[in-house]
PDB file of N, CA and C in Angstrom:
ATOM      1  N   MET A   1      98.473   3.000 223.375  1.00  0.00           N
ATOM      2  CA  MET A   1      98.016   4.349 223.097  1.00  0.00           C
ATOM      3  C   MET A   1      96.817   4.517 222.396  1.00  0.00           C
ATOM      4  N   LYS A   2      96.144   5.652 222.794  1.00  0.00           N
ATOM      5  CA  LYS A   2      94.862   5.920 222.206  1.00  0.00           C
ATOM      6  C   LYS A   2      95.336   6.657 221.131  1.00  0.00           C
ATOM      7  N   PHE A   3      94.203   6.437 219.975  1.00  0.00           N
ATOM      8  CA  PHE A   3      94.362   7.221 218.800  1.00  0.00           C
ATOM      9  C   PHE A   3      94.260   8.658 219.064  1.00  0.00           C
ATOM     10  N   GLU A   4      93.687   9.329 220.117  1.00  0.00           N
ATOM     11  CA  GLU A   4      93.960  10.667 220.071  1.00  0.00           C
ATOM     12  C   GLU A   4      95.211  10.902 220.414  1.00  0.00           C
ATOM     13  N   GLN A   5      95.760  10.388 221.107  1.00  0.00           N
ATOM     14  CA  GLN A   5      97.245  10.596 221.565  1.00  0.00           C
ATOM     15  C   GLN A   5      97.973  10.739 220.398  1.00  0.00           C
ATOM     16  N   ILE A   6      97.812   9.491 219.317  1.00  0.00           N
ATOM     17  CA  ILE A   6      98.510   9.562 218.190  1.00  0.00           C
ATOM     18  C   ILE A   6      98.172  11.006 217.195  1.00  0.00           C
ATOM     19  N   ARG A   7      96.890  11.421 217.514  1.00  0.00           N
ATOM     20  CA  ARG A   7      96.477  12.566 216.625  1.00  0.00           C
ATOM     21  C   ARG A   7      97.144  13.900 217.300  1.00  0.00           C
ATOM     22  N   GLN A   8      97.686  13.624 218.760  1.00  0.00           N
ATOM     23  CA  GLN A   8      98.171  14.970 219.118  1.00  0.00           C
ATOM     24  C   GLN A   8      99.686  14.708 218.866  1.00  0.00           C
ATOM     25  N   ILE A   9     100.267  13.764 219.055  1.00  0.00           N
ATOM     26  CA  ILE A   9     101.749  13.691 218.733  1.00  0.00           C
ATOM     27  C   ILE A   9     102.147  14.067 217.297  1.00  0.00           C
ATOM     28  N   LEU A  10     101.175  13.642 216.205  1.00  0.00           N
ATOM     29  CA  LEU A  10     101.382  14.159 214.987  1.00  0.00           C
ATOM     30  C   LEU A  10     100.602  15.224 214.382  1.00  0.00           C
ATOM     31  N   ASN A  11     100.112  16.038 215.336  1.00  0.00           N
ATOM     32  CA  ASN A  11      99.454  17.242 215.193  1.00  0.00           C
ATOM     33  C   ASN A  11      98.518  17.126 213.809  1.00  0.00           C
ATOM     34  N   ALA A  12      97.730  16.118 213.800  1.00  0.00           N
ATOM     35  CA  ALA A  12      96.973  15.446 212.937  1.00  0.00           C
ATOM     36  C   ALA A  12      95.484  15.948 212.855  1.00  0.00           C
ATOM     37  N   GLN A  13      94.837  16.182 211.824  1.00  0.00           N
ATOM     38  CA  GLN A  13      93.436  16.629 211.696  1.00  0.00           C
ATOM     39  C   GLN A  13      92.741  15.305 211.660  1.00  0.00           C
ATOM     40  N   ALA A  14      91.574  15.232 212.700  1.00  0.00           N
ATOM     41  CA  ALA A  14      90.850  13.988 212.515  1.00  0.00           C
ATOM     42  C   ALA A  14      89.614  14.386 211.280  1.00  0.00           C
ATOM     43  N   VAL A  15      89.925  13.258 210.403  1.00  0.00           N
ATOM     44  CA  VAL A  15      88.944  13.843 209.005  1.00  0.00           C
ATOM     45  C   VAL A  15      87.784  12.886 208.897  1.00  0.00           C
ATOM     46  N   CYS A  16      87.616  11.645 209.681  1.00  0.00           N
ATOM     47  CA  CYS A  16      86.534  10.846 209.512  1.00  0.00           C
ATOM     48  C   CYS A  16      86.411  10.215 210.852  1.00  0.00           C
ATOM     49  N   CYS A  17      85.301   9.890 211.351  1.00  0.00           N
ATOM     50  CA  CYS A  17      84.899   8.841 212.351  1.00  0.00           C
ATOM     51  C   CYS A  17      85.686   9.271 213.741  1.00  0.00           C
ATOM     52  N   GLU A  18      85.472  10.758 214.237  1.00  0.00           N
ATOM     53  CA  GLU A  18      86.315  11.139 215.088  1.00  0.00           C
ATOM     54  C   GLU A  18      85.792  10.556 216.532  1.00  0.00           C
ATOM     55  N   GLU A  19      84.708  10.073 216.386  1.00  0.00           N
ATOM     56  CA  GLU A  19      84.170   9.299 217.622  1.00  0.00           C
ATOM     57  C   GLU A  19      84.794   8.012 218.126  1.00  0.00           C
ATOM     58  N   HIS A  20      85.736   7.720 217.118  1.00  0.00           N
ATOM     59  CA  HIS A  20      86.391   6.470 217.506  1.00  0.00           C
ATOM     60  C   HIS A  20      88.002   6.906 218.034  1.00  0.00           C
ATOM     61  N   LEU A  21      88.151   8.047 218.239  1.00  0.00           N
ATOM     62  CA  LEU A  21      89.586   8.336 218.489  1.00  0.00           C
ATOM     63  C   LEU A  21      89.957   8.070 220.045  1.00  0.00           C
ATOM     64  N   ASP A  22      88.782   7.748 220.856  1.00  0.00           N
ATOM     65  CA  ASP A  22      89.275   7.208 222.139  1.00  0.00           C
ATOM     66  C   ASP A  22      89.524   5.662 222.335  1.00  0.00           C
ATOM     67  N   ALA A  23      89.439   5.312 221.118  1.00  0.00           N
ATOM     68  CA  ALA A  23      90.045   3.678 221.083  1.00  0.00           C
ATOM     69  C   ALA A  23      91.389   3.437 221.296  1.00  0.00           C
ATOM     70  N   GLU A  24      91.785   2.211 221.766  1.00  0.00           N
ATOM     71  CA  GLU A  24      92.970   2.021 222.114  1.00  0.00           C
ATOM     72  C   GLU A  24      93.855   1.376 220.889  1.00  0.00           C
ATOM     73  N   ALA A  25      94.945   1.836 220.525  1.00  0.00           N
ATOM     74  CA  ALA A  25      95.827   1.227 219.375  1.00  0.00           C
ATOM     75  C   ALA A  25      96.521   0.280 220.083  1.00  0.00           C
ATOM     76  N   SER A  26      97.057  -0.812 219.289  1.00  0.00           N
ATOM     77  CA  SER A  26      97.657  -1.838 219.676  1.00  0.00           C
ATOM     78  C   SER A  26      99.130  -1.238 219.710  1.00  0.00           C
ATOM     79  N   ALA A  27     100.144  -2.020 220.229  1.00  0.00           N
ATOM     80  CA  ALA A  27     101.531  -1.428 220.513  1.00  0.00           C
ATOM     81  C   ALA A  27     102.314  -1.305 219.136  1.00  0.00           C
ATOM     82  N   ALA A  28     101.396  -1.361 218.056  1.00  0.00           N
ATOM     83  CA  ALA A  28     102.185  -1.318 216.820  1.00  0.00           C
ATOM     84  C   ALA A  28     101.888  -0.488 215.724  1.00  0.00           C
ATOM     85  N   ALA A  29     102.609  -0.067 214.680  1.00  0.00           N
ATOM     86  CA  ALA A  29     102.071   0.859 213.482  1.00  0.00           C
ATOM     87  C   ALA A  29     103.002   0.113 212.325  1.00  0.00           C
ATOM     88  N   TYR A  30     102.128   0.316 211.269  1.00  0.00           N
ATOM     89  CA  TYR A  30     102.903  -0.011 209.960  1.00  0.00           C
ATOM     90  C   TYR A  30     102.714   1.005 208.917  1.00  0.00           C
ATOM     91  N   ALA A  31     103.849   1.095 208.083  1.00  0.00           N
ATOM     92  CA  ALA A  31     103.715   2.266 207.000  1.00  0.00           C
ATOM     93  C   ALA A  31     104.068   1.774 205.913  1.00  0.00           C
ATOM     94  N   SER A  32     103.310   2.064 205.008  1.00  0.00           N
ATOM     95  CA  SER A  32     103.561   1.457 203.456  1.00  0.00           C
ATOM     96  C   SER A  32     102.637   2.211 202.709  1.00  0.00           C
ATOM     97  N   ASP A  33     103.008   2.524 201.458  1.00  0.00           N
ATOM     98  CA  ASP A  33     102.298   3.005 200.330  1.00  0.00           C
ATOM     99  C   ASP A  33     101.857   1.647 199.503  1.00  0.00           C
ATOM    100  N   MET A  34     102.299   0.324 199.784  1.00  0.00           N
ATOM    101  CA  MET A  34     101.968  -0.620 199.044  1.00  0.00           C
ATOM    102  C   MET A  34     101.260  -1.798 199.820  1.00  0.00           C
ATOM    103  N   MET A  35      99.729  -1.638 199.541  1.00  0.00           N
ATOM    104  CA  MET A  35      98.763  -2.448 200.213  1.00  0.00           C
ATOM    105  C   MET A  35      99.118  -3.777 200.119  1.00  0.00           C
ATOM    106  N   SER A  36      99.813  -4.358 199.118  1.00  0.00           N
ATOM    107  CA  SER A  36     100.033  -5.856 198.917  1.00  0.00           C
ATOM    108  C   SER A  36     101.158  -5.945 200.030  1.00  0.00           C
ATOM    109  N   ASP A  37     101.868  -5.064 200.416  1.00  0.00           N
ATOM    110  CA  ASP A  37     103.008  -5.233 201.604  1.00  0.00           C
ATOM    111  C   ASP A  37     102.066  -5.272 202.835  1.00  0.00           C
ATOM    112  N   VAL A  38     101.086  -4.519 203.101  1.00  0.00           N
ATOM    113  CA  VAL A  38     100.244  -4.510 204.328  1.00  0.00           C
ATOM    114  C   VAL A  38      99.584  -5.687 204.438  1.00  0.00           C
ATOM    115  N   LEU A  39      99.034  -6.176 203.328  1.00  0.00           N
ATOM    116  CA  LEU A  39      98.264  -7.419 203.538  1.00  0.00           C
ATOM    117  C   LEU A  39      99.459  -8.730 203.873  1.00  0.00           C
ATOM    118  N   ALA A  40     100.612  -8.705 203.260  1.00  0.00           N
ATOM    119  CA  ALA A  40     101.581  -9.729 203.536  1.00  0.00           C
ATOM    120  C   ALA A  40     102.315  -9.821 204.753  1.00  0.00           C
ATOM    121  N   PHE A  41     102.428  -8.402 205.423  1.00  0.00           N
ATOM    122  CA  PHE A  41     103.103  -8.490 206.597  1.00  0.00           C
ATOM    123  C   PHE A  41     102.542  -8.089 208.037  1.00  0.00           C
ATOM    124  N   VAL A  42     101.511  -7.468 207.868  1.00  0.00           N
ATOM    125  CA  VAL A  42     100.589  -7.255 209.165  1.00  0.00           C
ATOM    126  C   VAL A  42      99.792  -8.306 209.422  1.00  0.00           C
ATOM    127  N   THR A  43     100.118  -8.667 210.693  1.00  0.00           N
ATOM    128  CA  THR A  43      99.462  -9.819 211.518  1.00  0.00           C
ATOM    129  C   THR A  43      98.627  -9.726 212.263  1.00  0.00           C
ATOM    130  N   ASP A  44      98.563  -8.518 212.900  1.00  0.00           N
ATOM    131  CA  ASP A  44      97.618  -8.075 214.108  1.00  0.00           C
ATOM    132  C   ASP A  44      97.171  -6.715 213.881  1.00  0.00           C
ATOM    133  N   GLU A  45      96.064  -6.221 214.793  1.00  0.00           N
ATOM    134  CA  GLU A  45      95.719  -4.989 214.489  1.00  0.00           C
ATOM    135  C   GLU A  45      96.553  -3.776 214.885  1.00  0.00           C
ATOM    136  N   THR A  46      96.955  -2.932 213.888  1.00  0.00           N
ATOM    137  CA  THR A  46      98.013  -1.939 213.813  1.00  0.00           C
ATOM    138  C   THR A  46      97.420  -0.608 213.473  1.00  0.00           C
ATOM    139  N   VAL A  47      98.042   0.364 213.479  1.00  0.00           N
ATOM    140  CA  VAL A  47      97.803   1.730 212.911  1.00  0.00           C
ATOM    141  C   VAL A  47      98.468   1.708 211.544  1.00  0.00           C
ATOM    142  N   LEU A  48      97.550   2.192 210.625  1.00  0.00           N
ATOM    143  CA  LEU A  48      98.371   2.195 209.427  1.00  0.00           C
ATOM    144  C   LEU A  48      98.545   3.604 208.708  1.00  0.00           C
ATOM    145  N   LEU A  49     100.152   3.938 208.609  1.00  0.00           N
ATOM    146  CA  LEU A  49     100.533   5.255 208.063  1.00  0.00           C
ATOM    147  C   LEU A  49     100.782   5.106 206.524  1.00  0.00           C
ATOM    148  N   THR A  50     100.064   5.883 205.733  1.00  0.00           N
ATOM    149  CA  THR A  50     100.336   5.746 204.213  1.00  0.00           C
ATOM    150  C   THR A  50     100.018   7.046 203.705  1.00  0.00           C
ATOM    151  N   GLY A  51     100.615   7.421 202.389  1.00  0.00           N
ATOM    152  CA  GLY A  51     100.602   8.369 201.611  1.00  0.00           C
ATOM    153  C   GLY A  51      99.751   8.105 200.441  1.00  0.00           C
ATOM    154  N   LEU A  52      99.116   6.786 200.270  1.00  0.00           N
ATOM    155  CA  LEU A  52      98.305   6.723 199.302  1.00  0.00           C
ATOM    156  C   LEU A  52      96.895   7.008 199.682  1.00  0.00           C
ATOM    157  N   VAL A  53      96.262   7.546 198.531  1.00  0.00           N
ATOM    158  CA  VAL A  53      94.925   8.078 198.906  1.00  0.00           C
ATOM    159  C   VAL A  53      93.818   7.310 197.713  1.00  0.00           C
ATOM    160  N   ASN A  54      93.236   6.227 198.126  1.00  0.00           N
ATOM    161  CA  ASN A  54      92.414   5.484 197.291  1.00  0.00           C
ATOM    162  C   ASN A  54      91.535   4.689 198.293  1.00  0.00           C
ATOM    163  N   GLU A  55      90.439   4.236 197.772  1.00  0.00           N
ATOM    164  CA  GLU A  55      89.718   3.213 198.466  1.00  0.00           C
ATOM    165  C   GLU A  55      90.143   2.060 198.885  1.00  0.00           C
ATOM    166  N   GLN A  56      91.083   1.503 198.161  1.00  0.00           N
ATOM    167  CA  GLN A  56      91.802   0.191 198.552  1.00  0.00           C
ATOM    168  C   GLN A  56      92.510   0.207 199.805  1.00  0.00           C
ATOM    169  N   VAL A  57      92.969   1.489 200.247  1.00  0.00           N
ATOM    170  CA  VAL A  57      93.550   1.596 201.585  1.00  0.00           C
ATOM    171  C   VAL A  57      92.630   1.351 202.614  1.00  0.00           C
ATOM    172  N   ILE A  58      91.313   1.734 202.441  1.00  0.00           N
ATOM    173  CA  ILE A  58      90.067   1.362 203.459  1.00  0.00           C
ATOM    174  C   ILE A  58      89.966  -0.242 203.448  1.00  0.00           C
ATOM    175  N   ARG A  59      89.800  -0.644 202.056  1.00  0.00           N
ATOM    176  CA  ARG A  59      89.396  -1.968 202.079  1.00  0.00           C
ATOM    177  C   ARG A  59      90.585  -2.900 202.632  1.00  0.00           C
ATOM    178  N   THR A  60      91.858  -2.722 202.583  1.00  0.00           N
ATOM    179  CA  THR A  60      92.959  -3.294 203.108  1.00  0.00           C
ATOM    180  C   THR A  60      92.740  -3.228 204.720  1.00  0.00           C
ATOM    181  N   ALA A  61      92.620  -2.160 205.096  1.00  0.00           N
ATOM    182  CA  ALA A  61      92.478  -1.949 206.567  1.00  0.00           C
ATOM    183  C   ALA A  61      91.315  -2.627 207.313  1.00  0.00           C
ATOM    184  N   ALA A  62      90.255  -2.764 206.618  1.00  0.00           N
ATOM    185  CA  ALA A  62      89.088  -3.230 207.026  1.00  0.00           C
ATOM    186  C   ALA A  62      89.249  -4.857 207.039  1.00  0.00           C
ATOM    187  N   MET A  63      89.945  -5.422 206.097  1.00  0.00           N
ATOM    188  CA  MET A  63      90.094  -6.826 205.913  1.00  0.00           C
ATOM    189  C   MET A  63      91.118  -7.203 207.245  1.00  0.00           C
ATOM    190  N   LEU A  64      91.889  -6.381 207.688  1.00  0.00           N
ATOM    191  CA  LEU A  64      92.969  -6.686 208.672  1.00  0.00           C
ATOM    192  C   LEU A  64      92.475  -5.997 210.056  1.00  0.00           C
ATOM    193  N   ASP A  65      91.189  -5.643 209.975  1.00  0.00           N
ATOM    194  CA  ASP A  65      90.607  -5.176 211.245  1.00  0.00           C
ATOM    195  C   ASP A  65      91.369  -3.971 212.041  1.00  0.00           C
ATOM    196  N   MET A  66      91.889  -3.168 210.960  1.00  0.00           N
ATOM    197  CA  MET A  66      92.601  -1.784 211.565  1.00  0.00           C
ATOM    198  C   MET A  66      91.700  -0.774 211.682  1.00  0.00           C
ATOM    199  N   ARG A  67      91.593   0.047 212.688  1.00  0.00           N
ATOM    200  CA  ARG A  67      90.746   0.876 213.345  1.00  0.00           C
ATOM    201  C   ARG A  67      91.194   2.135 213.138  1.00  0.00           C
ATOM    202  N   CYS A  68      92.273   2.597 212.324  1.00  0.00           N
ATOM    203  CA  CYS A  68      92.822   4.007 212.125  1.00  0.00           C
ATOM    204  C   CYS A  68      93.950   3.876 210.983  1.00  0.00           C
ATOM    205  N   ILE A  69      93.570   4.909 210.282  1.00  0.00           N
ATOM    206  CA  ILE A  69      94.627   5.373 209.141  1.00  0.00           C
ATOM    207  C   ILE A  69      95.097   6.668 209.192  1.00  0.00           C
ATOM    208  N   ILE A  70      96.285   6.970 208.872  1.00  0.00           N
ATOM    209  CA  ILE A  70      97.002   8.133 209.015  1.00  0.00           C
ATOM    210  C   ILE A  70      97.523   8.537 207.642  1.00  0.00           C
ATOM    211  N   LEU A  71      96.994   9.575 207.025  1.00  0.00           N
ATOM    212  CA  LEU A  71      97.619   9.801 205.702  1.00  0.00           C
ATOM    213  C   LEU A  71      98.472  10.970 206.029  1.00  0.00           C
ATOM    214  N   VAL A  72      99.451  10.781 205.402  1.00  0.00           N
ATOM    215  CA  VAL A  72     100.721  11.769 205.498  1.00  0.00           C
ATOM    216  C   VAL A  72     101.068  12.703 204.293  1.00  0.00           C
ATOM    217  N   ARG A  73     102.096  13.438 204.697  1.00  0.00           N
ATOM    218  CA  ARG A  73     102.332  14.663 203.667  1.00  0.00           C
ATOM    219  C   ARG A  73     100.856  15.693 203.214  1.00  0.00           C
ATOM    220  N   GLY A  74     100.186  15.635 204.119  1.00  0.00           N
ATOM    221  CA  GLY A  74      99.072  16.639 203.940  1.00  0.00           C
ATOM    222  C   GLY A  74      98.023  16.111 203.057  1.00  0.00           C
ATOM    223  N   LYS A  75      97.974  14.705 202.808  1.00  0.00           N
ATOM    224  CA  LYS A  75      97.115  14.294 201.711  1.00  0.00           C
ATOM    225  C   LYS A  75      95.641  14.292 202.570  1.00  0.00           C
ATOM    226  N   GLN A  76      94.712  14.401 201.738  1.00  0.00           N
ATOM    227  CA  GLN A  76      93.304  14.169 202.210  1.00  0.00           C
ATOM    228  C   GLN A  76      92.627  13.299 201.520  1.00  0.00           C
ATOM    229  N   PRO A  77      91.627  12.477 202.498  1.00  0.00           N
ATOM    230  CA  PRO A  77      91.107  11.266 201.836  1.00  0.00           C
ATOM    231  C   PRO A  77      90.024  11.653 200.711  1.00  0.00           C
ATOM    232  N   THR A  78      89.746  10.947 199.711  1.00  0.00           N
ATOM    233  CA  THR A  78      88.609  11.059 198.815  1.00  0.00           C
ATOM    234  C   THR A  78      87.244  10.770 199.298  1.00  0.00           C
ATOM    235  N   PRO A  79      86.279  11.373 198.856  1.00  0.00           N
ATOM    236  CA  PRO A  79      84.803  11.165 199.421  1.00  0.00           C
ATOM    237  C   PRO A  79      84.335   9.624 199.520  1.00  0.00           C
ATOM    238  N   GLY A  80      84.868   8.933 198.615  1.00  0.00           N
ATOM    239  CA  GLY A  80      84.888   7.237 198.637  1.00  0.00           C
ATOM    240  C   GLY A  80      85.333   6.729 199.661  1.00  0.00           C
ATOM    241  N   MET A  81      86.737   7.282 200.129  1.00  0.00           N
ATOM    242  CA  MET A  81      87.478   6.681 201.328  1.00  0.00           C
ATOM    243  C   MET A  81      86.709   7.033 202.544  1.00  0.00           C
ATOM    244  N   VAL A  82      86.125   8.113 202.375  1.00  0.00           N
ATOM    245  CA  VAL A  82      85.390   8.706 203.997  1.00  0.00           C
ATOM    246  C   VAL A  82      84.202   7.740 204.089  1.00  0.00           C
ATOM    247  N   GLN A  83      83.511   7.656 202.754  1.00  0.00           N
ATOM    248  CA  GLN A  83      81.927   6.843 202.961  1.00  0.00           C
ATOM    249  C   GLN A  83      82.503   5.543 203.357  1.00  0.00           C
ATOM    250  N   LEU A  84      83.369   4.750 202.817  1.00  0.00           N
ATOM    251  CA  LEU A  84      83.901   3.479 203.148  1.00  0.00           C
ATOM    252  C   LEU A  84      84.451   3.495 204.721  1.00  0.00           C
ATOM    253  N   ALA A  85      85.159   4.369 205.202  1.00  0.00           N
ATOM    254  CA  ALA A  85      85.632   4.307 206.460  1.00  0.00           C
ATOM    255  C   ALA A  85      84.607   4.500 207.553  1.00  0.00           C
ATOM    256  N   LYS A  86      83.582   5.245 207.006  1.00  0.00           N
ATOM    257  CA  LYS A  86      82.253   5.213 208.062  1.00  0.00           C
ATOM    258  C   LYS A  86      81.625   3.842 207.979  1.00  0.00           C
ATOM    259  N   GLN A  87      81.483   3.146 206.910  1.00  0.00           N
ATOM    260  CA  GLN A  87      80.842   2.015 207.058  1.00  0.00           C
ATOM    261  C   GLN A  87      81.714   0.930 207.660  1.00  0.00           C
ATOM    262  N   ASN A  88      82.935   1.138 207.656  1.00  0.00           N
ATOM    263  CA  ASN A  88      83.668   0.126 208.333  1.00  0.00           C
ATOM    264  C   ASN A  88      84.225   0.576 209.758  1.00  0.00           C
ATOM    265  N   GLU A  89      83.872   1.772 210.206  1.00  0.00           N
ATOM    266  CA  GLU A  89      84.108   2.392 211.429  1.00  0.00           C
ATOM    267  C   GLU A  89      85.877   2.609 211.757  1.00  0.00           C
ATOM    268  N   ILE A  90      86.341   2.910 210.494  1.00  0.00           N
ATOM    269  CA  ILE A  90      87.889   3.158 210.671  1.00  0.00           C
ATOM    270  C   ILE A  90      88.002   4.806 210.557  1.00  0.00           C
ATOM    271  N   ALA A  91      88.688   5.287 211.682  1.00  0.00           N
ATOM    272  CA  ALA A  91      88.876   6.605 211.915  1.00  0.00           C
ATOM    273  C   ALA A  91      90.279   7.011 210.913  1.00  0.00           C
ATOM    274  N   ILE A  92      90.153   8.090 210.300  1.00  0.00           N
ATOM    275  CA  ILE A  92      91.114   8.679 209.192  1.00  0.00           C
ATOM    276  C   ILE A  92      91.649  10.011 210.000  1.00  0.00           C
ATOM    277  N   MET A  93      92.979  10.093 210.110  1.00  0.00           N
ATOM    278  CA  MET A  93      93.463  11.325 210.246  1.00  0.00           C
ATOM    279  C   MET A  93      94.578  11.716 209.219  1.00  0.00           C
ATOM    280  N   ALA A  94      94.896  13.092 209.006  1.00  0.00           N
ATOM    281  CA  ALA A  94      95.629  13.513 208.109  1.00  0.00           C
ATOM    282  C   ALA A  94      96.764  14.249 208.681  1.00  0.00           C
ATOM    283  N   THR A  95      97.860  14.178 208.598  1.00  0.00           N
ATOM    284  CA  THR A  95      99.260  14.955 209.173  1.00  0.00           C
ATOM    285  C   THR A  95      99.984  15.701 207.962  1.00  0.00           C
ATOM    286  N   GLY A  96     100.691  16.727 208.341  1.00  0.00           N
ATOM    287  CA  GLY A  96     101.606  17.283 207.328  1.00  0.00           C
ATOM    288  C   GLY A  96     103.051  16.727 207.387  1.00  0.00           C
ATOM    289  N   PHE A  97     103.245  15.965 208.241  1.00  0.00           N
ATOM    290  CA  PHE A  97     104.343  15.343 208.317  1.00  0.00           C
ATOM    291  C   PHE A  97     104.552  14.159 207.261  1.00  0.00           C
ATOM    292  N   ASN A  98     105.953  13.771 206.816  1.00  0.00           N
ATOM    293  CA  ASN A  98     106.002  12.715 205.960  1.00  0.00           C
ATOM    294  C   ASN A  98     105.909  11.380 206.652  1.00  0.00           C
ATOM    295  N   LEU A  99     106.266  10.398 205.808  1.00  0.00           N
ATOM    296  CA  LEU A  99     105.973   9.161 206.426  1.00  0.00           C
ATOM    297  C   LEU A  99     107.152   8.862 207.603  1.00  0.00           C
ATOM    298  N   TYR A 100     108.349   9.155 207.127  1.00  0.00           N
ATOM    299  CA  TYR A 100     109.596   9.062 207.954  1.00  0.00           C
ATOM    300  C   TYR A 100     109.415   9.676 209.307  1.00  0.00           C
ATOM    301  N   GLU A 101     109.014  10.925 209.091  1.00  0.00           N
ATOM    302  CA  GLU A 101     108.810  11.779 210.372  1.00  0.00           C
ATOM    303  C   GLU A 101     107.762  11.576 211.302  1.00  0.00           C
ATOM    304  N   SER A 102     106.667  10.790 210.682  1.00  0.00           N
ATOM    305  CA  SER A 102     105.532  10.247 211.426  1.00  0.00           C
ATOM    306  C   SER A 102     105.942   9.312 212.246  1.00  0.00           C
ATOM    307  N   CYS A 103     106.488   8.300 211.575  1.00  0.00           N
ATOM    308  CA  CYS A 103     106.983   7.069 212.262  1.00  0.00           C
ATOM    309  C   CYS A 103     108.002   7.162 213.316  1.00  0.00           C
ATOM    310  N   GLY A 104     108.869   7.991 213.230  1.00  0.00           N
ATOM    311  CA  GLY A 104     109.801   8.331 214.055  1.00  0.00           C
ATOM    312  C   GLY A 104     109.302   9.108 215.202  1.00  0.00           C
ATOM    313  N   MET A 105     108.305   9.925 215.085  1.00  0.00           N
ATOM    314  CA  MET A 105     107.491  10.408 216.191  1.00  0.00           C
ATOM    315  C   MET A 105     106.734   9.594 216.941  1.00  0.00           C
ATOM    316  N   LEU A 106     106.125   8.599 216.216  1.00  0.00           N
ATOM    317  CA  LEU A 106     105.448   7.573 216.793  1.00  0.00           C
ATOM    318  C   LEU A 106     106.324   6.604 217.762  1.00  0.00           C
ATOM    319  N   TYR A 107     107.233   6.295 217.263  1.00  0.00           N
ATOM    320  CA  TYR A 107     108.370   5.396 217.799  1.00  0.00           C
ATOM    321  C   TYR A 107     108.700   5.883 218.994  1.00  0.00           C
ATOM    322  N   SER A 108     109.251   7.310 218.925  1.00  0.00           N
ATOM    323  CA  SER A 108     109.752   7.837 220.290  1.00  0.00           C
ATOM    324  C   SER A 108     108.891   8.159 221.361  1.00  0.00           C
ATOM    325  N   ASN A 109     107.651   7.994 220.956  1.00  0.00           N
ATOM    326  CA  ASN A 109     106.478   8.186 221.926  1.00  0.00           C
ATOM    327  C   ASN A 109     105.909   6.975 222.250  1.00  0.00           C
ATOM    328  N   GLY A 110     106.689   5.762 222.103  1.00  0.00           N
ATOM    329  CA  GLY A 110     106.221   4.686 222.601  1.00  0.00           C
ATOM    330  C   GLY A 110     105.552   3.480 221.666  1.00  0.00           C
ATOM    331  N   LEU A 111     105.161   4.089 220.449  1.00  0.00           N
ATOM    332  CA  LEU A 111     104.352   3.137 219.516  1.00  0.00           C
ATOM    333  C   LEU A 111     105.485   2.504 218.803  1.00  0.00           C
ATOM    334  N   LYS A 112     105.555   1.160 218.853  1.00  0.00           N
ATOM    335  CA  LYS A 112     106.819   0.379 218.341  1.00  0.00           C
ATOM    336  C   LYS A 112     106.307  -0.566 217.082  1.00  0.00           C
ATOM    337  N   GLU A 113     107.292  -1.125 216.358  1.00  0.00           N
ATOM    338  CA  GLU A 113     106.862  -2.139 215.498  1.00  0.00           C
ATOM    339  C   GLU A 113     106.586  -1.563 214.375  1.00  0.00           C
ATOM    340  N   GLY A 114     107.138  -2.166 213.189  1.00  0.00           N
ATOM    341  CA  GLY A 114     106.503  -2.104 211.893  1.00  0.00           C
ATOM    342  C   GLY A 114     106.744  -0.668 211.283  1.00  0.00           C
ATOM    343  N   CYS A 115     107.044   0.428 211.617  1.00  0.00           N
ATOM    344  CA  CYS A 115     107.015   1.664 210.880  1.00  0.00           C
ATOM    345  C   CYS A 115     108.480   1.717 210.072  1.00  0.00           C
TER     346      CYS A 115
END
């Protein structure tokens, strides 16, 4: 599934690195506000859904070669997050849906695993 399809499903706003929305997502997504869990349990390139808004989210995603972060509950990234995301070529999207709803919508549209 392409990141653009994910954006459409979640009615999300592309906040950073829109030029990467044509990239293909793997078959999985992972949802967590605890970056220690992300580091412990994510084993392949996935899409990260989180309500956590700080630079550690970008650093964690970069370590795991994640190319897309979706912020839930209407949260917006900090300027520091945007700067790091641009440096690491990580797309950031923001949706008004909560974490549970977002995972359910992606799962029902074919993005499996980890939510």
